Tab-separated table of N, CA and C in Angstrom:
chain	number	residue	atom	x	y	z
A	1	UNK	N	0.830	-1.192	0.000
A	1	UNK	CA	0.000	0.000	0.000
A	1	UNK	C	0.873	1.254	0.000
A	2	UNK	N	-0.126	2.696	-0.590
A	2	UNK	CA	0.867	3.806	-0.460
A	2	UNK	C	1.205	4.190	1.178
A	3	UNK	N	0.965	3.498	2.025
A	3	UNK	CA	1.343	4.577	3.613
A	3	UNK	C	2.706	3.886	3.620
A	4	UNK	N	2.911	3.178	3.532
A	4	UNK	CA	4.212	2.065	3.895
A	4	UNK	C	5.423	2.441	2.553
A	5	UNK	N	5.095	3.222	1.642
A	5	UNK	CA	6.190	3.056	0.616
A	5	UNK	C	7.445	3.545	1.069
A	6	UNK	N	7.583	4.271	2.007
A	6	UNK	CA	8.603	4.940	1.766
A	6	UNK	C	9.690	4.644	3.332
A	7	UNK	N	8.914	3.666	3.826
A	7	UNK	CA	9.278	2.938	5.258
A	7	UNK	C	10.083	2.246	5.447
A	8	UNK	N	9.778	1.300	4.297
A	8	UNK	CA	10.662	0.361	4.322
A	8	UNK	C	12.353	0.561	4.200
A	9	UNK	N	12.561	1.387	3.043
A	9	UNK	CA	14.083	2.154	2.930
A	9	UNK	C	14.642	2.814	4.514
A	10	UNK	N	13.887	3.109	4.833
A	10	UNK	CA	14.330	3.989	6.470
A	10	UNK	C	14.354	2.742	7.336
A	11	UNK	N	13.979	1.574	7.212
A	11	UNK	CA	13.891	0.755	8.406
A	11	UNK	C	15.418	0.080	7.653
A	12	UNK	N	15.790	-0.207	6.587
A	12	UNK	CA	16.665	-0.710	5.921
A	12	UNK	C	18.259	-0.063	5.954
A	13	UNK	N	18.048	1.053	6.356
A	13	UNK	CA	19.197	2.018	6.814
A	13	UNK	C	19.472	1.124	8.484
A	14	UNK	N	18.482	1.711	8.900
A	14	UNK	CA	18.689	1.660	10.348
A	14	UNK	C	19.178	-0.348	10.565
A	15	UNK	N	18.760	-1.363	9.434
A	15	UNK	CA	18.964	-2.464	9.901
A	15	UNK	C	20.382	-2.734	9.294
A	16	UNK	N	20.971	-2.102	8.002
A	16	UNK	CA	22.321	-1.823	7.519
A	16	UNK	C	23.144	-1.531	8.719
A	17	UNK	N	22.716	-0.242	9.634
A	17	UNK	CA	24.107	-0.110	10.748
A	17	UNK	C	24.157	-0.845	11.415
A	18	UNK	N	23.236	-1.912	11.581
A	18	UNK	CA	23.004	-2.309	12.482
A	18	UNK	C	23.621	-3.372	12.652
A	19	UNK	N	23.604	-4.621	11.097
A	19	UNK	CA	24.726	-5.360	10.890
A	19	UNK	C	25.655	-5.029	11.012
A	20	UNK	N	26.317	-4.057	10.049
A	20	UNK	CA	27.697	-3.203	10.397
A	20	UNK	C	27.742	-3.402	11.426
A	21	UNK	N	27.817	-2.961	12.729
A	21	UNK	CA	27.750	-2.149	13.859
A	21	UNK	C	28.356	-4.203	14.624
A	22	UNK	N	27.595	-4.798	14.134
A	22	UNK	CA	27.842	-6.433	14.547
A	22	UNK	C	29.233	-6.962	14.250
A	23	UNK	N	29.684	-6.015	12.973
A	23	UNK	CA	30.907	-6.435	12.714
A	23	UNK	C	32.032	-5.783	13.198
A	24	UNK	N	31.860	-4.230	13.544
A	24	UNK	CA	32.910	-3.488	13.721
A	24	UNK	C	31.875	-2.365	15.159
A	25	UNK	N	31.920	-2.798	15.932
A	25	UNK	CA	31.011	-1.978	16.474
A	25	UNK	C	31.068	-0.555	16.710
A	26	UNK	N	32.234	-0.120	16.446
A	26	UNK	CA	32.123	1.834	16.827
A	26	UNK	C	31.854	2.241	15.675
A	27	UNK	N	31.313	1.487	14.763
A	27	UNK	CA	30.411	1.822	13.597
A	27	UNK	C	29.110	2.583	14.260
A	28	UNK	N	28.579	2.043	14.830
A	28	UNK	CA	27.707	2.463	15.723
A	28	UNK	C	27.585	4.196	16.257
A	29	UNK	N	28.321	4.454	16.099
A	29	UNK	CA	28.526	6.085	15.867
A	29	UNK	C	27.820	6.909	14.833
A	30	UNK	N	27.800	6.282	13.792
A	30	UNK	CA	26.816	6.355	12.858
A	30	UNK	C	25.460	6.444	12.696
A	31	UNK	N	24.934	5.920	14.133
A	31	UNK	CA	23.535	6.165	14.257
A	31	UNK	C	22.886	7.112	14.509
A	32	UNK	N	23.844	8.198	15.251
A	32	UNK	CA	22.993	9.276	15.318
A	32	UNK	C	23.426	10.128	14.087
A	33	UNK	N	24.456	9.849	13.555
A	33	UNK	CA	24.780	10.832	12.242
A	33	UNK	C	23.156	10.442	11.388
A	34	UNK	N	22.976	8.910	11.463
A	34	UNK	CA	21.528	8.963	10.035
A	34	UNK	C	20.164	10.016	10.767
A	35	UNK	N	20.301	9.718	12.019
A	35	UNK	CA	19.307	10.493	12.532
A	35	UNK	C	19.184	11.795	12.794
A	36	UNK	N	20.182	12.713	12.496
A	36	UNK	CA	20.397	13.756	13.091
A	36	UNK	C	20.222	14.610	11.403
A	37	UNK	N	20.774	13.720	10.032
A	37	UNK	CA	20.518	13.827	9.326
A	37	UNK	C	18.961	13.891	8.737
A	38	UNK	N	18.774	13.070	9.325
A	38	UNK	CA	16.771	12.597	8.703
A	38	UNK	C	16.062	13.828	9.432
A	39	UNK	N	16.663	13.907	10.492
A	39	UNK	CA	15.402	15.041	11.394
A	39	UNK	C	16.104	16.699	10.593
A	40	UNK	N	17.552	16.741	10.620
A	40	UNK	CA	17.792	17.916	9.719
A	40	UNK	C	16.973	18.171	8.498
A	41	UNK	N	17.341	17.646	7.261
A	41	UNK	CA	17.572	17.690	5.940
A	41	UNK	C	16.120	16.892	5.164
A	42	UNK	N	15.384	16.116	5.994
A	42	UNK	CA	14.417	15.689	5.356
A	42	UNK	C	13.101	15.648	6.082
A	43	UNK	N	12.745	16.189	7.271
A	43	UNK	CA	11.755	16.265	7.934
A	43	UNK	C	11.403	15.116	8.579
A	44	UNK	N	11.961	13.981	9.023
A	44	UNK	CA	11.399	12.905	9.717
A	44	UNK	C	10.464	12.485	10.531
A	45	UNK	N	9.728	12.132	10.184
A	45	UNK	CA	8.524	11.588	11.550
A	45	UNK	C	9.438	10.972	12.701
A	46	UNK	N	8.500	10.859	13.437
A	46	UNK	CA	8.921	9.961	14.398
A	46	UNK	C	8.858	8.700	14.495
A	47	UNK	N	7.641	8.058	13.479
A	47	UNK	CA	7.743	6.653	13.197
A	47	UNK	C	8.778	6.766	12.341
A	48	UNK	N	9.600	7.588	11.472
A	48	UNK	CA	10.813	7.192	10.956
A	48	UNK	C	12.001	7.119	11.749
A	49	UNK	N	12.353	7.900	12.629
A	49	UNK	CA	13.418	7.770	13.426
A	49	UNK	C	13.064	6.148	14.445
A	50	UNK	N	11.828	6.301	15.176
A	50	UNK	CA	11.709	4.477	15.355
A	50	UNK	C	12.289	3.654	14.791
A	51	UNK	N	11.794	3.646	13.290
A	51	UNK	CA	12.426	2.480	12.569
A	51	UNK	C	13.355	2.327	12.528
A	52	UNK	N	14.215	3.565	12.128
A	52	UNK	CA	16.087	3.418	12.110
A	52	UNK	C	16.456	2.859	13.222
A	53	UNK	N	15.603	3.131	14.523
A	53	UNK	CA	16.633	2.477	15.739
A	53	UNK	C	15.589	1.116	16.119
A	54	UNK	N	14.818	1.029	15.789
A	54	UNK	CA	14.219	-0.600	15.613
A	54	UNK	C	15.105	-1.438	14.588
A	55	UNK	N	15.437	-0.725	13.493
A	55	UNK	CA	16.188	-1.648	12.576
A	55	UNK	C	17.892	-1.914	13.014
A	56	UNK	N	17.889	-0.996	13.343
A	56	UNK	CA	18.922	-0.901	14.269
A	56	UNK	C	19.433	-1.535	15.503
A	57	UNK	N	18.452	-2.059	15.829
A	57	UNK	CA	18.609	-2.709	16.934
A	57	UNK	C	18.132	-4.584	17.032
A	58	UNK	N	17.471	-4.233	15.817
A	58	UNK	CA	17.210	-5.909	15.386
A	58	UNK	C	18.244	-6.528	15.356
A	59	UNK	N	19.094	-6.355	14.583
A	59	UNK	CA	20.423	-7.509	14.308
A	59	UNK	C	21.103	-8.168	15.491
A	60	UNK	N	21.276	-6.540	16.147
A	60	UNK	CA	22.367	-7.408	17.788
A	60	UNK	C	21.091	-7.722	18.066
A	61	UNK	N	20.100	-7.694	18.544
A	61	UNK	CA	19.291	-8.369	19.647
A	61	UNK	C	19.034	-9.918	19.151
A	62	UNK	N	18.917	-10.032	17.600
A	62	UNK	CA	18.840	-11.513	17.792
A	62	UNK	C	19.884	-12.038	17.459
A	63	UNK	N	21.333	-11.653	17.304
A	63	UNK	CA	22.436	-12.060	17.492
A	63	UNK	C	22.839	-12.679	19.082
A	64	UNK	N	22.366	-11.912	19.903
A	64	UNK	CA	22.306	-11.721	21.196
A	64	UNK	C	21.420	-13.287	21.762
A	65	UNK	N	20.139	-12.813	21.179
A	65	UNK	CA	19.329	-14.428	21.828
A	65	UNK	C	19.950	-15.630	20.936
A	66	UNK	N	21.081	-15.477	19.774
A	66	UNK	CA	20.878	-16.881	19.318
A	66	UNK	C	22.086	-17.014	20.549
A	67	UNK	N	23.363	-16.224	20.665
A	67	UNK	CA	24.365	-16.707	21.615
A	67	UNK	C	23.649	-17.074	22.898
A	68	UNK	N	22.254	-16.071	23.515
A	68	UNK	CA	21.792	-17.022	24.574
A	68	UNK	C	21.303	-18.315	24.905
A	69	UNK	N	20.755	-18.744	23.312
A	69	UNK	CA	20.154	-20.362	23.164
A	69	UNK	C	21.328	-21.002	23.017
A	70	UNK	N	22.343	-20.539	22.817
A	70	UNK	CA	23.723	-21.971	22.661
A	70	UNK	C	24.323	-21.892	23.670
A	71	UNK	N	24.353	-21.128	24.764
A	71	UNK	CA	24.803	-20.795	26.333
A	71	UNK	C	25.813	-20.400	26.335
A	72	UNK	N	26.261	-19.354	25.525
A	72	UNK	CA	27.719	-18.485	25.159
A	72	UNK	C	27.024	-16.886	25.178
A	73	UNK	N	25.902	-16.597	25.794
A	73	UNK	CA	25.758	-14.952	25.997
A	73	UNK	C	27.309	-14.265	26.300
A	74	UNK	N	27.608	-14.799	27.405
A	74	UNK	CA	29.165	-14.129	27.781
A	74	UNK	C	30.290	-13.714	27.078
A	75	UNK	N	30.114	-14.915	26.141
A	75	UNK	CA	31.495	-14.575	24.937
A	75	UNK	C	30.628	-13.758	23.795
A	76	UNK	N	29.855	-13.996	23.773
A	76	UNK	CA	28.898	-12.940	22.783
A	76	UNK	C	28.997	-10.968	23.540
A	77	UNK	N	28.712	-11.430	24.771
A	77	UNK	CA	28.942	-9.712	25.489
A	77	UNK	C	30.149	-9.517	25.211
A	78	UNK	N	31.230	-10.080	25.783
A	78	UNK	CA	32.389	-10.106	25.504
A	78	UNK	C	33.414	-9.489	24.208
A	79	UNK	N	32.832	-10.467	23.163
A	79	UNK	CA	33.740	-10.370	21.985
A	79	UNK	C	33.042	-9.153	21.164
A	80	UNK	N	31.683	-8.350	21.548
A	80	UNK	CA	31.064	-7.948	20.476
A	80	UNK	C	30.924	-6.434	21.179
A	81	UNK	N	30.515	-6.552	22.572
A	81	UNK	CA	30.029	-5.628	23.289
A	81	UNK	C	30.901	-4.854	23.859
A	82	UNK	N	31.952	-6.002	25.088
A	82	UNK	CA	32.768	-5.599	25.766
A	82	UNK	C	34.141	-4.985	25.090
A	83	UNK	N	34.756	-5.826	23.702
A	83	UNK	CA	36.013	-5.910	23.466
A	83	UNK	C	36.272	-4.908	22.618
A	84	UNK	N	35.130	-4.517	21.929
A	84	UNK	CA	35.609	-3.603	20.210
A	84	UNK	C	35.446	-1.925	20.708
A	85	UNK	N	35.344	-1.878	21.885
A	85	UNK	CA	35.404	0.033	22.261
A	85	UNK	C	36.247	-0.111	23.758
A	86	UNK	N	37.440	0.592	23.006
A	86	UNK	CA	38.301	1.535	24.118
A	86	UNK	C	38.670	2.731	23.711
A	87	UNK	N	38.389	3.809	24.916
A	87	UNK	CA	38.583	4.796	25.186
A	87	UNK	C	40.536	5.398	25.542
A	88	UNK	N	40.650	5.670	24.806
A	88	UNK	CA	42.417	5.254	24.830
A	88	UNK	C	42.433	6.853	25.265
A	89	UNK	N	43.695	7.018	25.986
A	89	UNK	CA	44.115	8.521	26.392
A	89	UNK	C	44.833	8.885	24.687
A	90	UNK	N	44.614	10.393	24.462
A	90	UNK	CA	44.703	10.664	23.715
A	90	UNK	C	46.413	11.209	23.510
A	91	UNK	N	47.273	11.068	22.745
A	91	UNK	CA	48.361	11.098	22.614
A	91	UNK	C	49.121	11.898	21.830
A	92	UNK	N	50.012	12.616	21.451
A	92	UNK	CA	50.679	12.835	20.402
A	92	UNK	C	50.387	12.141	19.163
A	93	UNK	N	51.337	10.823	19.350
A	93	UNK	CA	51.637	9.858	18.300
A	93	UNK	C	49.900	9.919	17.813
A	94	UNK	N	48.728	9.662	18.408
A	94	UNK	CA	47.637	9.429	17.880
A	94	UNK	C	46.843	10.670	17.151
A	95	UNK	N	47.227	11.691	17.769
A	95	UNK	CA	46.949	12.945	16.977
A	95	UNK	C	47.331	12.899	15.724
A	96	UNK	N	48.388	12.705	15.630
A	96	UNK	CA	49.268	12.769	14.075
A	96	UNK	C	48.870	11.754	13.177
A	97	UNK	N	48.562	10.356	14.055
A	97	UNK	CA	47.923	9.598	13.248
A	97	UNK	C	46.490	10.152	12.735
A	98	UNK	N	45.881	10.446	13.262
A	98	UNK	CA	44.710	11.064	13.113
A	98	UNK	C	44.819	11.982	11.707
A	99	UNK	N	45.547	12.886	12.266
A	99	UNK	CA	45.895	13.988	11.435
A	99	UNK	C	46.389	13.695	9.884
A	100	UNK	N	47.582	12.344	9.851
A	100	UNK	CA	47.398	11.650	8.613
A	100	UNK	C	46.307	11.069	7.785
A	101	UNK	N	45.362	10.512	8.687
A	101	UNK	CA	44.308	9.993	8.340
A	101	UNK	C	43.092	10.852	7.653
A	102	UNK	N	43.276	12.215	8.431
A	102	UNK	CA	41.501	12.626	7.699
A	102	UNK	C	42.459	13.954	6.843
A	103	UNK	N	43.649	14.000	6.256
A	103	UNK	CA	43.864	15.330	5.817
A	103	UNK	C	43.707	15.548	4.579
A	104	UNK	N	43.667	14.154	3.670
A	104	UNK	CA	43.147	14.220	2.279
A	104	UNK	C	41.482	14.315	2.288
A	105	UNK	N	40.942	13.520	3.037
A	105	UNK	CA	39.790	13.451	3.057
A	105	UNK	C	39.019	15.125	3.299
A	106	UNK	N	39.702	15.658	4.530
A	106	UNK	CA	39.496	17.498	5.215
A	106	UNK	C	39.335	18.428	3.949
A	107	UNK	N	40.759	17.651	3.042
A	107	UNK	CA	40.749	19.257	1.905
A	107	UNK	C	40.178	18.879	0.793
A	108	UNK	N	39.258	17.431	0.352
A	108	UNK	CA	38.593	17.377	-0.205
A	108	UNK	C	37.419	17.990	-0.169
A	109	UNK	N	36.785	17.569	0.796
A	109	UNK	CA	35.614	18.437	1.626
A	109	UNK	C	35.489	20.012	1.512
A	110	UNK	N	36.910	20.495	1.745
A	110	UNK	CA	36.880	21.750	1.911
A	110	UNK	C	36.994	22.478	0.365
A	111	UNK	N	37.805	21.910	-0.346
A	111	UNK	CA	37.187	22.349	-1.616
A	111	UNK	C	36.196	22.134	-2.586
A	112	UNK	N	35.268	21.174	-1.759
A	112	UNK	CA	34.038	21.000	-1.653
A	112	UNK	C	33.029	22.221	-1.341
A	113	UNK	N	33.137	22.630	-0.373
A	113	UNK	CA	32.873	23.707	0.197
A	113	UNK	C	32.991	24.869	-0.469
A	114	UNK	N	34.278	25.229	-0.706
A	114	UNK	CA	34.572	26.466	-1.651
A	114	UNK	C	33.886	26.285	-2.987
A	115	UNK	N	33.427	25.615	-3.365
A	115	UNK	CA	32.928	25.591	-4.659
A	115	UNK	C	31.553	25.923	-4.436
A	116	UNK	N	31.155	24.978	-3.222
A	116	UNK	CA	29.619	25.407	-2.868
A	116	UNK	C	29.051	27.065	-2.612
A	117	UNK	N	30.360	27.420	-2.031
A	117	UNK	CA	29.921	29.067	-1.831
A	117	UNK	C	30.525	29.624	-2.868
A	118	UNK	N	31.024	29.776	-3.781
A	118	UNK	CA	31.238	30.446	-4.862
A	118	UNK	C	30.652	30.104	-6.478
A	119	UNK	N	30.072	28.940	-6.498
A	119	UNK	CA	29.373	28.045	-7.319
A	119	UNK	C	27.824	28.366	-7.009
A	120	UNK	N	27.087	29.619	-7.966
A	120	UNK	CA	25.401	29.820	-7.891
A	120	UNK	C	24.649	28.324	-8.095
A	121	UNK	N	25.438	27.743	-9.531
A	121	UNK	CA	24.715	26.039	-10.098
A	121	UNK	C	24.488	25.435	-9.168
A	122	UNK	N	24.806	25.216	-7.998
A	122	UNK	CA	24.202	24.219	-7.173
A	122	UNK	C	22.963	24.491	-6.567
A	123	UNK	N	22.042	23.131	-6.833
A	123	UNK	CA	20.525	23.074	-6.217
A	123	UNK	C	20.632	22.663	-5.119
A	124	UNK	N	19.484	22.693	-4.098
A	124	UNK	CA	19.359	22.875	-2.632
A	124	UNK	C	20.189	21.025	-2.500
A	125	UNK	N	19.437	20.278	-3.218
A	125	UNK	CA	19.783	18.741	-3.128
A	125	UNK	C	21.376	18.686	-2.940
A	126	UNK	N	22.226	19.556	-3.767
A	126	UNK	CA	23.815	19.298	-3.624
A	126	UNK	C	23.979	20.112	-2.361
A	127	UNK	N	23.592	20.667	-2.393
A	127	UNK	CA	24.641	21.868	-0.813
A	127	UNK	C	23.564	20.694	0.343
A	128	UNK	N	22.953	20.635	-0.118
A	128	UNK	CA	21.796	19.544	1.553
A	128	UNK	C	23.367	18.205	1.436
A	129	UNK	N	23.474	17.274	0.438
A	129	UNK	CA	24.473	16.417	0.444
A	129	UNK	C	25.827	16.674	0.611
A	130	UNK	N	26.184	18.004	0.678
A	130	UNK	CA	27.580	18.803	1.065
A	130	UNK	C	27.228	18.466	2.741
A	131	UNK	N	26.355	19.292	3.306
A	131	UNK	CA	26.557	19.459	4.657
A	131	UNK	C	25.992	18.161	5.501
A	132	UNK	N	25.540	17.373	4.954
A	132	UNK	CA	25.124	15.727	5.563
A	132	UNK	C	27.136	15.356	5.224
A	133	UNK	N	27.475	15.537	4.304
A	133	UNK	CA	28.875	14.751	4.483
A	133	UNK	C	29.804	15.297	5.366
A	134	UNK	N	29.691	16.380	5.893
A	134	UNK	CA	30.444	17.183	6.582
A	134	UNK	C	30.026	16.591	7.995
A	135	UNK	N	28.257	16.495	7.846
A	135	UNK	CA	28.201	16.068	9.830
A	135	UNK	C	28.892	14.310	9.510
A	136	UNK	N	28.760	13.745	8.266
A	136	UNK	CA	29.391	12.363	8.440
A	136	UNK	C	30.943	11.986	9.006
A	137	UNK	N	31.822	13.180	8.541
A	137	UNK	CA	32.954	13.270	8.841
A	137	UNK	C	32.796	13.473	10.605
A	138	UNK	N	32.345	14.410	10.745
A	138	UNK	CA	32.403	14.714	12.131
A	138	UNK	C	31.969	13.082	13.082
A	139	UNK	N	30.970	12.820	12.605
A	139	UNK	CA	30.495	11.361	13.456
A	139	UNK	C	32.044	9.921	12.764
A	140	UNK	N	32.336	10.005	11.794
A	140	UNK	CA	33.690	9.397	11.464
A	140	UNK	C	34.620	9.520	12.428
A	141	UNK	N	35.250	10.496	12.918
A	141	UNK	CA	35.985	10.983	13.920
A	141	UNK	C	35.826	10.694	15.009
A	142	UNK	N	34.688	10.308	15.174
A	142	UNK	CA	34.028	9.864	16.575
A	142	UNK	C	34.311	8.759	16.616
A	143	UNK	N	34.073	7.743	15.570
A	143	UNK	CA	34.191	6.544	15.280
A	143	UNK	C	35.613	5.820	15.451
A	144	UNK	N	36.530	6.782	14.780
A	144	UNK	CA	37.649	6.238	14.825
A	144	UNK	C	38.183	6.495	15.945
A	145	UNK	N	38.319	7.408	17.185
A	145	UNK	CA	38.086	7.288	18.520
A	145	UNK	C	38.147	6.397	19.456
A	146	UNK	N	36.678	6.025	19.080
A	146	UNK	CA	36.226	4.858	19.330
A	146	UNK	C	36.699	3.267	19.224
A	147	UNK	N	37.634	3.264	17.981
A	147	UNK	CA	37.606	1.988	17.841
A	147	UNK	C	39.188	1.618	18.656
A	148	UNK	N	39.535	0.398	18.600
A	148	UNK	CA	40.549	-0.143	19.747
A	148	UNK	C	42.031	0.177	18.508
């Protein structure tokens, strides 16, 4: 039916990070970037933001009950929950790594940017997909943070 057409794609996001998120978990950072995006840039209901974090939350949860039916919850908390996020003191050496890491990516963006403000041709759709990639970077950063 037409109420449901456009649901399904938003529940399909939210069940995408969600796998991800199973494999690499400070992927998971990402979730509020889709949401913060949807409620920005496209007007979201609230049954849409549901879905993203219903879909979102499907994968681990029945990842979760199958490790509880084989009686390995623990190594399941463990290897998935407990092990893939540390909070590391932040360092020199890791700054710079850092700093190697996002500096091609930074001045892509940024002459991204410069084009956007000096460039009239662009329709609302490109400068809306300029500044969704910009909060993506920012939640990226978070991510990589995040991971061990």
């Amino acid at each position: 039916s037409d109420v449901f057409k456009g649901q399904d794609d938003v529940f399909e996001v939210g069940l995408f990070v969600g796998v991800a998120t199973l494999f690499h978990l400070p992927f998971m950072a990402f979730l509020p970037w889709i949401t913060l995006a949807m409620l920005l840039f496209t007007g979201a209901s609230f049954r849409q933001i549901l879905l993203i974090v219903l879909g979102f939350v499907l994968p681990i949860f029945v990842m979760g009950i199958y490790f509880y039916f084989v009686s390995d919850f623990e190594a399941f908390k463990y290897s998935v929950l407990e092990s893939s996020i540390r909070f590391t003191q932040l360092s020199f050496g890791k700054l710079i790594e850092v700093f190697y890491t996002f500096t091609i990516p930074l001045l892509v963006s940024l002459v991204g940017y410069f084009f956007l403000i000096t460039n009239s041709r662009y329709n609302g759709g490109q400068s809306r997909m300029h500044q969704i990639a910009l909060l993506g970077v920012l939640f990226g950063v978070v991510a990589y943070f995040l991971s061990p």
